[in-house]
């Protein structure tokens, strides 16, 4: 791995990636396996609200939903975490108590990341001090595209240090990186700099977590693991709103990284509307009727 | 050299697109002489579910258009249909309907669009009310569309019943999925093409071809369907549909002995059958001797 020179280690075969994705997407998962996978997917969701209009009330509501996704159905797990702005971390922490649901906070001038190192570090510190279990940072895409890889690397490493014991997710914002080669390189830089998770997108830019991008990142994680023995997590975020897409992601993880990664310790979905679609599918499997959004809480 | 005629593939109309059935199943439509005239999609429950998703997605946009705008769009459908009259007549002839009846059916259908276009911004006034109440409230009731409607067209009225069922639902701001007559399915799909080019957004109208007995159970049990319109269904099936539909309190309507071509459906009541009445209690000042002041 020649990351020290910041030279991409592999050139991505885009057609090959798309073919592989198409083949994996054709897997059929039904009945008990489907229920098992749906519950697993639900348990991997980072329930997210990152809007300018977020209020304490909205965050409280979402925390309740995180702990009680749909009480009408027995045996439903909680989601993995809630993901909020730093200002809401303390509140979310209090609401979630000892439910086991983690609090993730975006930081480093999310979503654009166009700010000074000082402010980004301070932003991270505020979130960590407020009790965030996980920090979702954005990389400086402008610097990356300008070829200043060392800058990007140093920044991630600095934020990692500021995270103390909180786990660091590094958002590559793949929708702005143009090519799969760039996605691969950014993944390697992030992992080398100490990322605990690499994450596709902020959710503010389209396209977000497309299947080819996710597969490239999963392969980067696999190669990094073979090289160093360190496990890095993956979080596709934005654009995954159907249970079907979630199951296809799980298939990709299983086939690329193996069953060890099939836990919310190593794989997450960043989504807000996915949870309800998964719940609707679970209700369908339980009751035999196709469901309506009218019977599931919106937030 | 003789030219080989290009035959049309009759597909479904779902979410503004014309997909083949995902099941890959079809049935051969034959004329009286037993010759195959077309292969027709046998829609599966998956096609139906896709249509429900499309119809639900289109509901917010369609129901929030002004009645006046919906009226313009329904009138536009009539205009488009007038231009494709000959094609519809030819299809009815191909399916073995007599020439005079075919022309009559197409012309009647066009007129029915115009009729329902007229109601789009008027049924609200006719059926709304200001209600007298014994408290200081301004109390009024207005009809609002119920949501996603599923209808099964009449077997023997291949065009006019389809138009009446669609028009009554969408004039009132609902979105609809219609199962065409399995005996005469061709012009329903052509109607879909007409609707697709008439400023009706994708998903507002969805047209399936297939077997009612195969799909009715799915229609009745889907929780995201708000109303069923089953004009000609047998009583035992109707009871079943009502029982299953009760899970989400579906409206189930049955119109016995309707003569579509005669214009039996040309009333505002089929529109109202797919509306919910919303009553608002709006607080006002104390009502004095001179009456309320709102």
Coordinates of C-alpha atoms in Angstrom, one line a residue:
Chain A
X1 CA 0.0 0.0 0.0
X2 CA 1.7 3.2 -1.2
X3 CA -0.5 5.6 0.8
X4 CA 2.5 7.5 2.0
X5 CA 3.0 8.8 -1.5
X6 CA -0.8 9.1 -1.8
X7 CA -0.8 7.2 -5.0
X8 CA -4.0 5.1 -5.6
X9 CA -3.2 1.5 -5.0
X10 CA -5.8 0.2 -7.4
X11 CA -7.5 1.5 -10.5
X12 CA -11.2 0.8 -10.3
X13 CA -12.8 -1.2 -13.1
X14 CA -16.1 0.7 -13.2
X15 CA -17.9 -1.7 -15.5
X16 CA -16.6 -4.6 -13.4
X17 CA -18.0 -3.0 -10.2
X18 CA -21.3 -2.4 -11.8
X19 CA -21.6 -5.9 -13.0
X20 CA -20.7 -7.3 -9.6
X21 CA -23.3 -5.0 -8.0
X22 CA -25.9 -6.2 -10.5
X23 CA -25.1 -9.8 -9.8
X24 CA -25.3 -9.3 -6.0
X25 CA -28.5 -7.4 -6.3
X26 CA -30.2 -10.4 -8.0
X27 CA -30.0 -12.4 -4.8
X28 CA -33.4 -13.3 -3.5
X29 CA -33.9 -13.2 0.3
X30 CA -37.3 -14.5 1.4
X31 CA -39.3 -15.6 4.5
X32 CA -37.3 -16.3 7.7
X33 CA -34.1 -15.0 6.2
X34 CA -35.8 -11.8 5.1
X35 CA -37.2 -11.2 8.6
X36 CA -33.8 -11.9 10.1
X37 CA -32.1 -9.5 7.7
X38 CA -34.8 -6.8 8.1
X39 CA -34.3 -6.9 11.9
X40 CA -30.5 -6.8 11.4
X41 CA -30.9 -3.8 9.1
X42 CA -33.1 -2.0 11.5
X43 CA -30.6 -2.5 14.3
X44 CA -27.9 -1.0 12.0
X45 CA -29.7 2.3 11.3
X46 CA -28.3 5.6 12.5
X47 CA -31.6 7.5 12.7
X48 CA -30.7 10.9 11.4
X49 CA -32.0 14.4 11.5
X50 CA -29.6 17.1 10.2
X51 CA -31.8 20.0 9.3
X52 CA -31.6 23.7 10.0
X53 CA -35.1 23.5 11.4
X54 CA -34.3 20.8 14.0
X55 CA -35.8 21.6 17.4
X56 CA -35.4 19.9 20.8
X57 CA -38.9 18.5 20.3
X58 CA -38.0 16.9 17.0
X59 CA -34.8 15.3 18.6
X60 CA -36.8 14.0 21.6
X61 CA -39.3 12.5 19.3
X62 CA -36.6 10.8 17.2
X63 CA -34.9 9.4 20.3
X64 CA -38.2 7.8 21.4
X65 CA -38.6 6.3 17.9
X66 CA -35.0 5.0 18.1
X67 CA -35.8 3.1 21.3
X68 CA -39.3 2.1 20.3
X69 CA -39.4 1.8 16.5
X70 CA -42.9 0.1 16.5
X71 CA -44.2 -1.3 19.7
X72 CA -47.2 -2.9 18.0
X73 CA -44.8 -5.6 16.7
X74 CA -43.1 -7.8 19.3
X75 CA -39.4 -8.6 19.1
X76 CA -38.3 -5.4 17.2
X77 CA -34.8 -4.3 18.0
X78 CA -33.8 -0.7 18.6
X79 CA -31.9 1.2 16.0
X80 CA -28.1 1.6 16.4
X81 CA -27.8 5.3 17.0
X82 CA -29.3 8.7 16.5
X83 CA -27.3 11.2 14.5
X84 CA -27.7 14.9 15.3
X85 CA -25.9 18.2 15.3
X86 CA -23.5 18.9 18.2
X87 CA -26.1 21.3 19.8
X88 CA -28.5 18.3 20.4
X89 CA -26.0 15.8 21.7
X90 CA -26.6 16.4 25.4
X91 CA -30.3 16.3 24.9
X92 CA -30.2 13.1 22.9
X93 CA -27.8 11.5 25.4
X94 CA -30.3 12.3 28.2
X95 CA -33.3 11.0 26.3
X96 CA -31.7 7.8 25.3
X97 CA -30.4 7.0 28.8
X98 CA -29.2 3.5 29.2
X99 CA -31.2 2.1 26.3
X100 CA -28.0 1.1 24.5
X101 CA -28.8 3.4 21.5
X102 CA -25.6 5.4 20.8
X103 CA -25.4 9.2 20.0
X104 CA -23.6 10.2 16.9
X105 CA -22.8 13.8 16.2
X106 CA -21.7 15.4 13.0
X107 CA -18.8 17.8 13.4
X108 CA -16.1 19.7 11.5
X109 CA -18.3 22.3 9.9
X110 CA -20.8 19.8 8.5
X111 CA -21.8 19.4 5.7
X112 CA -19.4 21.6 3.6
X113 CA -16.4 21.3 5.9
X114 CA -15.3 24.7 4.6
X115 CA -13.8 26.1 7.8
X116 CA -10.5 26.4 9.6
X117 CA -8.7 23.6 11.4
X118 CA -9.3 25.4 14.7
X119 CA -13.0 25.6 14.3
X120 CA -13.3 22.0 13.2
X121 CA -11.3 20.8 16.2
X122 CA -13.4 23.0 18.5
X123 CA -16.6 21.7 16.9
X124 CA -15.4 18.1 17.5
X125 CA -14.5 18.9 21.1
X126 CA -17.9 20.4 21.9
X127 CA -19.6 17.2 20.6
X128 CA -17.3 14.9 22.4
X129 CA -17.6 16.8 25.7
X130 CA -21.3 16.8 25.4
X131 CA -21.1 13.0 25.4
X132 CA -21.2 11.9 21.8
X133 CA -20.3 8.2 21.4
X134 CA -19.5 8.7 17.7
X135 CA -18.3 11.6 15.6
X136 CA -19.2 11.9 11.9
X137 CA -16.6 14.3 10.3
X138 CA -16.5 15.5 6.7
X139 CA -13.2 15.6 4.7
X140 CA -12.1 18.7 2.9
X141 CA -13.2 17.7 -0.6
X142 CA -11.8 20.9 -2.1
X143 CA -8.3 20.1 -0.8
X144 CA -8.7 16.5 -1.9
X145 CA -9.6 17.4 -5.4
X146 CA -6.8 19.9 -5.6
X147 CA -4.4 17.1 -4.8
X148 CA -3.5 18.2 -1.3
X149 CA -3.8 14.7 0.1
X150 CA -1.4 15.4 3.0
X151 CA -3.7 18.1 4.2
X152 CA -6.7 15.8 4.2
X153 CA -4.7 13.1 6.0
X154 CA -3.4 15.5 8.7
X155 CA -6.9 16.9 9.3
X156 CA -8.4 13.4 9.8
X157 CA -5.6 12.5 12.1
X158 CA -6.1 15.7 14.1
X159 CA -9.8 15.1 14.5
X160 CA -9.2 11.5 15.4
X161 CA -7.1 12.7 18.3
X162 CA -9.7 15.2 19.4
X163 CA -12.3 12.4 19.4
X164 CA -10.5 10.7 22.4
X165 CA -12.5 7.4 23.0
X166 CA -15.4 8.3 20.6
X167 CA -15.4 6.4 17.4
X168 CA -14.7 8.5 14.3
X169 CA -16.7 8.1 11.1
X170 CA -15.1 9.9 8.1
X171 CA -17.6 11.2 5.5
X172 CA -16.0 11.2 2.0
X173 CA -19.0 12.8 0.3
X174 CA -18.5 10.6 -2.7
X175 CA -21.0 12.6 -4.7
X176 CA -18.4 15.3 -5.0
X177 CA -15.4 13.0 -5.7
X178 CA -16.3 12.4 -9.3
X179 CA -14.6 9.1 -9.9
X180 CA -14.5 5.7 -8.2
X181 CA -10.7 6.0 -8.2
X182 CA -11.0 9.0 -6.0
X183 CA -13.4 7.2 -3.8
X184 CA -10.9 4.4 -3.4
X185 CA -8.0 6.8 -2.6
X186 CA -10.0 8.9 -0.2
X187 CA -11.1 5.7 1.6
X188 CA -7.4 4.6 2.0
X189 CA -6.4 8.1 3.2
X190 CA -9.2 8.1 5.8
X191 CA -8.4 4.6 7.1
X192 CA -4.6 5.3 7.3
X193 CA -5.4 8.4 9.2
X194 CA -7.3 6.5 11.8
X195 CA -10.9 6.4 10.8
X196 CA -13.1 3.8 12.7
X197 CA -15.7 4.0 10.0
X198 CA -15.7 5.4 6.5
X199 CA -19.0 6.9 5.4
X200 CA -20.2 7.7 1.9
X201 CA -22.2 10.9 2.2
X202 CA -23.6 13.8 4.1
X203 CA -27.0 13.2 2.6
X204 CA -27.0 16.8 1.4
X205 CA -25.5 16.0 -2.0
X206 CA -26.8 13.8 -4.8
X207 CA -25.9 11.2 -5.8
X208 CA -25.3 9.8 -2.3
X209 CA -24.7 6.2 -1.3
X210 CA -24.9 4.4 -4.7
X211 CA -24.2 0.7 -4.7
X212 CA -21.0 0.9 -6.8
X213 CA -19.5 3.5 -4.5
X214 CA -20.4 1.3 -1.5
X215 CA -18.8 -1.7 -3.1
X216 CA -15.6 0.2 -3.8
X217 CA -15.4 1.4 -0.2
X218 CA -16.1 -2.1 1.1
X219 CA -13.3 -3.5 -1.1
X220 CA -11.0 -0.8 0.2
X221 CA -11.8 -1.9 3.8
X222 CA -11.2 -5.5 2.9
X223 CA -7.8 -4.8 1.4
X224 CA -6.8 -2.5 4.3
X225 CA -7.8 -5.3 6.7
X226 CA -5.6 -7.9 4.8
X227 CA -2.7 -5.5 5.0
X228 CA -3.0 -4.3 8.6
X229 CA -5.3 -6.6 10.4
X230 CA -7.4 -3.6 11.6
X231 CA -11.2 -3.7 11.1
X232 CA -12.8 -0.5 9.8
X233 CA -16.5 0.0 9.7
X234 CA -18.7 1.1 6.8
X235 CA -21.6 3.5 6.7
X236 CA -23.5 4.2 3.5
X237 CA -25.7 7.2 4.1
X238 CA -28.3 9.1 2.0
X239 CA -30.4 7.6 -0.7
X240 CA -31.1 4.2 1.0
X241 CA -34.8 4.5 1.7
X242 CA -36.2 1.1 0.9
X243 CA -35.9 -2.2 2.8
X244 CA -34.9 -3.9 -0.5
X245 CA -31.9 -1.6 -1.0
X246 CA -30.9 -2.2 2.6
X247 CA -30.9 -6.0 2.1
X248 CA -28.9 -5.6 -1.1
X249 CA -26.3 -3.6 1.0
X250 CA -26.2 -6.5 3.6
X251 CA -25.5 -8.9 0.8
X252 CA -22.6 -6.8 -0.5
X253 CA -21.1 -6.6 3.0
X254 CA -21.4 -10.3 3.6
X255 CA -19.9 -11.1 0.2
X256 CA -17.1 -8.6 0.4
X257 CA -16.1 -8.5 4.1
X258 CA -17.8 -11.6 5.6
X259 CA -20.2 -12.2 8.5
X260 CA -18.0 -10.5 11.1
X261 CA -18.9 -7.1 9.7
X262 CA -22.7 -7.9 9.8
X263 CA -23.2 -6.1 13.2
X264 CA -23.9 -2.5 14.0
X265 CA -20.4 -2.4 15.4
X266 CA -19.0 -2.5 11.9
X267 CA -21.9 -1.5 9.6
X268 CA -24.4 1.3 9.7
X269 CA -27.1 2.8 7.5
X270 CA -27.4 6.6 7.7
X271 CA -31.0 7.2 6.9
X272 CA -34.2 8.7 8.1
X273 CA -37.0 7.2 6.1
X274 CA -35.5 3.7 5.8
X275 CA -36.6 2.7 9.3
X276 CA -40.3 3.0 8.4
X277 CA -39.9 1.0 5.2
X278 CA -38.2 -1.8 7.1
X279 CA -40.9 -1.7 9.7
X280 CA -43.6 -1.9 7.1
X281 CA -41.9 -4.9 5.5
X282 CA -41.6 -6.6 9.0
X283 CA -45.3 -5.9 9.6
X284 CA -46.1 -7.4 6.2
X285 CA -44.2 -10.6 7.0
X286 CA -46.0 -10.8 10.4
X287 CA -49.5 -10.0 9.3
X288 CA -49.6 -10.9 5.6
X289 CA -50.9 -7.5 4.5
X290 CA -49.0 -4.8 2.6
X291 CA -48.8 -1.8 4.8
X292 CA -49.5 1.9 4.6
X293 CA -47.3 4.7 6.0
X294 CA -50.5 5.9 7.8
X295 CA -49.9 3.3 10.5
X296 CA -46.3 4.1 11.4
X297 CA -45.0 7.1 13.2
X298 CA -43.3 9.6 11.0
X299 CA -40.6 10.7 13.4
Chain B
X1 CA -42.6 -5.7 -51.9
X2 CA -45.4 -6.0 -49.4
X3 CA -44.9 -4.0 -46.2
X4 CA -45.0 -5.9 -42.9
X5 CA -47.3 -4.1 -40.5
X6 CA -45.8 -3.2 -37.1
X7 CA -48.0 -4.6 -34.3
X8 CA -48.4 -2.8 -31.1
X9 CA -47.4 -4.5 -27.8
X10 CA -50.1 -3.8 -25.2
X11 CA -48.4 -3.2 -21.8
X12 CA -49.4 -2.0 -18.4
X13 CA -49.6 1.7 -17.4
X14 CA -48.0 2.2 -14.0
X15 CA -46.5 5.4 -12.6
X16 CA -46.5 7.2 -15.9
X17 CA -44.6 4.4 -17.6
X18 CA -45.6 1.5 -19.8
X19 CA -43.9 -1.6 -18.3
X20 CA -44.5 -5.2 -19.2
X21 CA -45.7 -7.2 -16.3
X22 CA -42.8 -8.1 -14.0
X23 CA -44.2 -11.7 -13.9
X24 CA -43.7 -12.1 -17.6
X25 CA -47.1 -13.8 -17.9
X26 CA -49.6 -12.9 -20.6
X27 CA -52.7 -14.3 -22.2
X28 CA -53.7 -14.4 -25.8
X29 CA -56.7 -12.3 -26.8
X30 CA -58.6 -13.9 -29.6
X31 CA -61.3 -12.7 -32.0
X32 CA -64.6 -14.5 -32.8
X33 CA -62.8 -16.6 -35.4
X34 CA -60.3 -17.8 -32.8
X35 CA -57.3 -16.0 -34.2
X36 CA -54.9 -14.3 -31.8
X37 CA -55.2 -10.5 -32.0
X38 CA -52.8 -9.5 -29.2
X39 CA -50.9 -10.8 -26.3
X40 CA -52.1 -9.1 -23.1
X41 CA -50.2 -8.7 -19.9
X42 CA -51.5 -10.8 -17.0
X43 CA -50.7 -8.3 -14.2
X44 CA -49.3 -9.9 -11.0
X45 CA -49.8 -8.8 -7.4
X46 CA -46.3 -7.3 -7.6
X47 CA -47.4 -5.1 -10.5
X48 CA -50.4 -4.1 -8.4
X49 CA -48.2 -3.2 -5.4
X50 CA -45.9 -1.1 -7.7
X51 CA -49.0 0.7 -8.9
X52 CA -50.1 1.4 -5.3
X53 CA -46.7 2.9 -4.5
X54 CA -47.0 5.0 -7.7
X55 CA -50.5 6.1 -6.9
X56 CA -49.6 7.0 -3.3
X57 CA -46.6 9.0 -4.4
X58 CA -48.8 10.9 -6.9
X59 CA -51.6 11.6 -4.4
X60 CA -50.1 14.7 -2.6
X61 CA -49.4 16.5 -5.9
X62 CA -52.7 15.7 -7.6
X63 CA -55.0 16.3 -4.6
X64 CA -53.4 19.7 -3.9
X65 CA -54.0 21.0 -7.5
X66 CA -56.9 23.4 -7.6
X67 CA -60.2 22.0 -8.8
X68 CA -60.0 24.4 -11.7
X69 CA -56.7 23.1 -12.8
X70 CA -57.9 19.5 -12.5
X71 CA -60.8 20.5 -14.7
X72 CA -58.5 21.8 -17.4
X73 CA -56.5 18.6 -17.3
X74 CA -59.6 16.4 -17.6
X75 CA -60.8 18.5 -20.5
X76 CA -57.4 18.0 -22.1
X77 CA -57.8 14.3 -21.9
X78 CA -61.1 14.7 -23.9
X79 CA -59.2 16.8 -26.5
X80 CA -56.4 14.1 -26.8
X81 CA -59.0 11.4 -27.1
X82 CA -60.8 13.2 -29.9
X83 CA -57.6 13.1 -31.8
X84 CA -57.1 9.4 -31.4
X85 CA -60.7 8.5 -32.0
X86 CA -60.0 6.3 -35.0
X87 CA -57.5 4.2 -33.2
X88 CA -59.9 3.5 -30.4
X89 CA -62.7 2.6 -32.8
X90 CA -60.4 0.3 -34.7
X91 CA -59.4 -1.5 -31.5
X92 CA -63.0 -2.0 -30.6
X93 CA -63.7 -3.4 -34.1
X94 CA -60.8 -5.7 -33.8
X95 CA -62.2 -7.1 -30.6
X96 CA -65.4 -7.9 -32.4
X97 CA -67.6 -4.9 -31.5
X98 CA -69.9 -3.6 -34.2
X99 CA -69.0 -0.5 -36.1
X100 CA -71.9 1.6 -34.9
X101 CA -71.5 0.6 -31.3
X102 CA -67.7 1.2 -31.5
X103 CA -68.1 4.8 -32.7
X104 CA -70.9 5.4 -30.2
X105 CA -68.8 4.2 -27.3
X106 CA -65.8 6.3 -28.2
X107 CA -67.8 9.5 -28.6
X108 CA -69.7 8.8 -25.4
X109 CA -66.4 8.3 -23.6
X110 CA -65.1 11.7 -24.8
X111 CA -68.3 13.4 -23.7
X112 CA -68.0 11.8 -20.3
X113 CA -64.5 13.3 -19.8
X114 CA -66.1 16.7 -20.5
X115 CA -68.9 16.0 -18.1
X116 CA -66.5 15.2 -15.2
X117 CA -64.2 18.0 -16.1
X118 CA -67.1 20.3 -15.3
X119 CA -67.5 18.9 -11.8
X120 CA -63.9 19.2 -10.7
X121 CA -64.3 22.7 -9.2
X122 CA -68.0 22.5 -8.4
X123 CA -68.8 19.4 -6.3
X124 CA -67.1 21.1 -3.3
X125 CA -69.6 24.0 -3.4
X126 CA -72.6 21.7 -3.8
X127 CA -71.6 19.3 -1.1
X128 CA -70.0 21.6 1.4
X129 CA -72.0 23.1 4.2
X130 CA -72.0 25.7 7.0
X131 CA -73.5 23.9 9.9
X132 CA -75.6 25.7 12.6
X133 CA -74.2 24.8 16.0
X134 CA -75.2 25.9 19.5
X135 CA -71.8 27.2 20.5
X136 CA -69.5 30.1 19.5
X137 CA -68.0 28.2 16.6
X138 CA -68.0 28.7 12.9
X139 CA -68.7 25.1 11.9
X140 CA -68.3 24.0 8.3
X141 CA -67.9 20.7 6.4
X142 CA -65.9 20.2 3.2
X143 CA -65.3 17.1 1.1
X144 CA -61.7 15.9 0.7
X145 CA -60.3 13.1 -1.5
X146 CA -60.1 9.7 0.2
X147 CA -56.7 8.7 -1.3
X148 CA -55.8 5.7 -3.4
X149 CA -58.7 4.1 -5.2
X150 CA -58.7 0.7 -6.9
X151 CA -61.5 -0.1 -9.4
X152 CA -62.4 -3.1 -11.6
X153 CA -63.9 -2.0 -14.9
X154 CA -67.1 -3.6 -16.3
X155 CA -66.4 -6.6 -18.4
X156 CA -68.8 -5.5 -21.1
X157 CA -68.1 -1.8 -21.2
X158 CA -64.4 -1.8 -22.2
X159 CA -64.1 2.0 -22.7
X160 CA -66.8 4.0 -21.1
X161 CA -66.8 2.2 -17.7
X162 CA -63.0 2.7 -17.5
X163 CA -63.4 6.4 -18.3
X164 CA -66.3 6.9 -15.8
X165 CA -64.4 5.1 -13.0
X166 CA -61.2 7.0 -13.6
X167 CA -62.9 10.4 -14.1
X168 CA -65.0 10.2 -10.9
X169 CA -62.0 9.3 -8.9
X170 CA -59.5 11.9 -10.3
X171 CA -62.0 14.7 -10.6
X172 CA -62.2 14.5 -6.8
X173 CA -58.5 14.6 -6.3
X174 CA -57.9 10.9 -5.8
X175 CA -55.4 8.7 -7.6
X176 CA -56.5 5.4 -9.1
X177 CA -55.6 2.0 -10.2
X178 CA -58.0 0.4 -12.7
X179 CA -58.1 -3.2 -13.8
X180 CA -59.3 -3.3 -17.4
X181 CA -62.0 -5.7 -18.7
X182 CA -60.2 -9.0 -19.4
X183 CA -62.6 -9.7 -22.3
X184 CA -61.8 -6.4 -24.1
X185 CA -58.6 -4.9 -22.6
X186 CA -57.1 -3.2 -25.6
X187 CA -58.6 0.3 -25.6
X188 CA -58.0 0.7 -21.8
X189 CA -54.3 0.6 -22.5
X190 CA -54.6 3.0 -25.4
X191 CA -56.6 5.2 -23.0
X192 CA -53.5 5.1 -20.7
X193 CA -51.4 6.5 -23.6
X194 CA -53.9 9.3 -24.1
X195 CA -53.8 10.1 -20.4
X196 CA -50.0 10.0 -20.3
X197 CA -49.9 12.8 -22.9
X198 CA -52.6 15.0 -21.2
X199 CA -50.7 16.7 -18.4
X200 CA -51.8 14.1 -15.9
X201 CA -48.7 13.4 -13.8
X202 CA -47.4 9.9 -13.6
X203 CA -49.0 7.7 -11.0
X204 CA -52.4 9.6 -10.9
X205 CA -53.9 7.0 -13.2
X206 CA -52.6 3.4 -13.4
X207 CA -54.1 0.8 -15.7
X208 CA -53.6 -3.0 -15.3
X209 CA -54.8 -5.9 -17.4
X210 CA -55.3 -9.3 -15.9
X211 CA -57.8 -11.5 -14.0
X212 CA -60.1 -9.9 -11.4
X213 CA -60.4 -13.2 -9.4
X214 CA -56.6 -13.4 -9.1
X215 CA -56.1 -9.8 -7.9
X216 CA -59.2 -9.0 -5.9
X217 CA -57.8 -10.5 -2.7
X218 CA -54.7 -8.3 -3.0
X219 CA -56.8 -5.2 -3.8
X220 CA -58.9 -5.8 -0.7
X221 CA -56.1 -6.5 1.8
X222 CA -53.6 -3.8 0.8
X223 CA -53.5 -1.3 3.7
X224 CA -52.5 1.6 1.5
X225 CA -55.6 1.4 -0.6
X226 CA -58.4 3.7 0.7
X227 CA -61.3 2.7 -1.5
X228 CA -62.5 -0.1 -3.8
X229 CA -65.0 0.4 -6.6
X230 CA -66.3 -2.9 -7.8
X231 CA -69.3 -2.2 -10.0
X232 CA -70.1 -5.7 -11.2
X233 CA -68.7 -8.1 -8.7
X234 CA -70.6 -11.2 -7.5
X235 CA -72.1 -10.9 -4.0
X236 CA -70.0 -13.5 -2.3
X237 CA -66.8 -11.8 -3.6
X238 CA -68.1 -8.5 -2.6
X239 CA -68.7 -9.7 1.0
X240 CA -65.1 -11.1 1.1
X241 CA -63.7 -7.8 -0.2
X242 CA -65.6 -5.9 2.4
X243 CA -64.5 -8.2 5.2
X244 CA -60.8 -8.0 4.2
X245 CA -61.1 -4.3 3.5
X246 CA -62.4 -3.6 7.0
X247 CA -58.8 -3.9 8.3
X248 CA -58.2 -0.3 7.2
X249 CA -61.8 0.8 6.9
X250 CA -61.8 0.9 3.1
X251 CA -64.7 2.3 1.3
X252 CA -66.2 -0.4 -0.8
X253 CA -68.6 0.6 -3.5
X254 CA -70.8 -1.5 -5.8
X255 CA -72.9 -0.1 -8.6
X256 CA -75.3 -2.8 -9.7
X257 CA -76.9 -2.8 -13.2
X258 CA -75.1 0.3 -14.3
X259 CA -75.6 1.1 -18.0
X260 CA -72.4 3.0 -18.6
X261 CA -73.1 3.9 -22.2
X262 CA -76.5 5.3 -21.3
X263 CA -74.8 7.7 -18.9
X264 CA -75.9 6.1 -15.6
X265 CA -72.7 7.3 -14.0
X266 CA -73.1 10.9 -15.0
X267 CA -73.9 12.2 -11.5
X268 CA -71.8 14.0 -8.9
X269 CA -72.5 11.1 -6.4
X270 CA -69.8 8.8 -7.7
X271 CA -67.3 11.6 -7.0
X272 CA -68.7 12.0 -3.5
X273 CA -68.5 8.3 -2.9
X274 CA -64.7 8.7 -2.9
X275 CA -64.6 11.8 -0.6
X276 CA -64.2 12.1 3.1
X277 CA -66.1 14.9 4.8
X278 CA -63.9 17.1 7.0
X279 CA -65.7 19.2 9.6
X280 CA -64.0 22.2 11.2
X281 CA -65.0 23.9 14.4
X282 CA -63.5 27.3 14.2
X283 CA -63.8 29.4 17.4
X284 CA -65.4 32.8 17.0
X285 CA -66.5 35.6 19.3
X286 CA -69.5 35.1 21.6
X287 CA -72.7 35.1 19.6
X288 CA -74.7 38.1 20.7
X289 CA -78.3 39.1 19.9
X290 CA -77.2 40.6 16.6
X291 CA -75.8 37.2 15.5
X292 CA -72.3 35.9 15.2
X293 CA -69.5 38.0 13.8
X294 CA -67.2 36.0 11.7

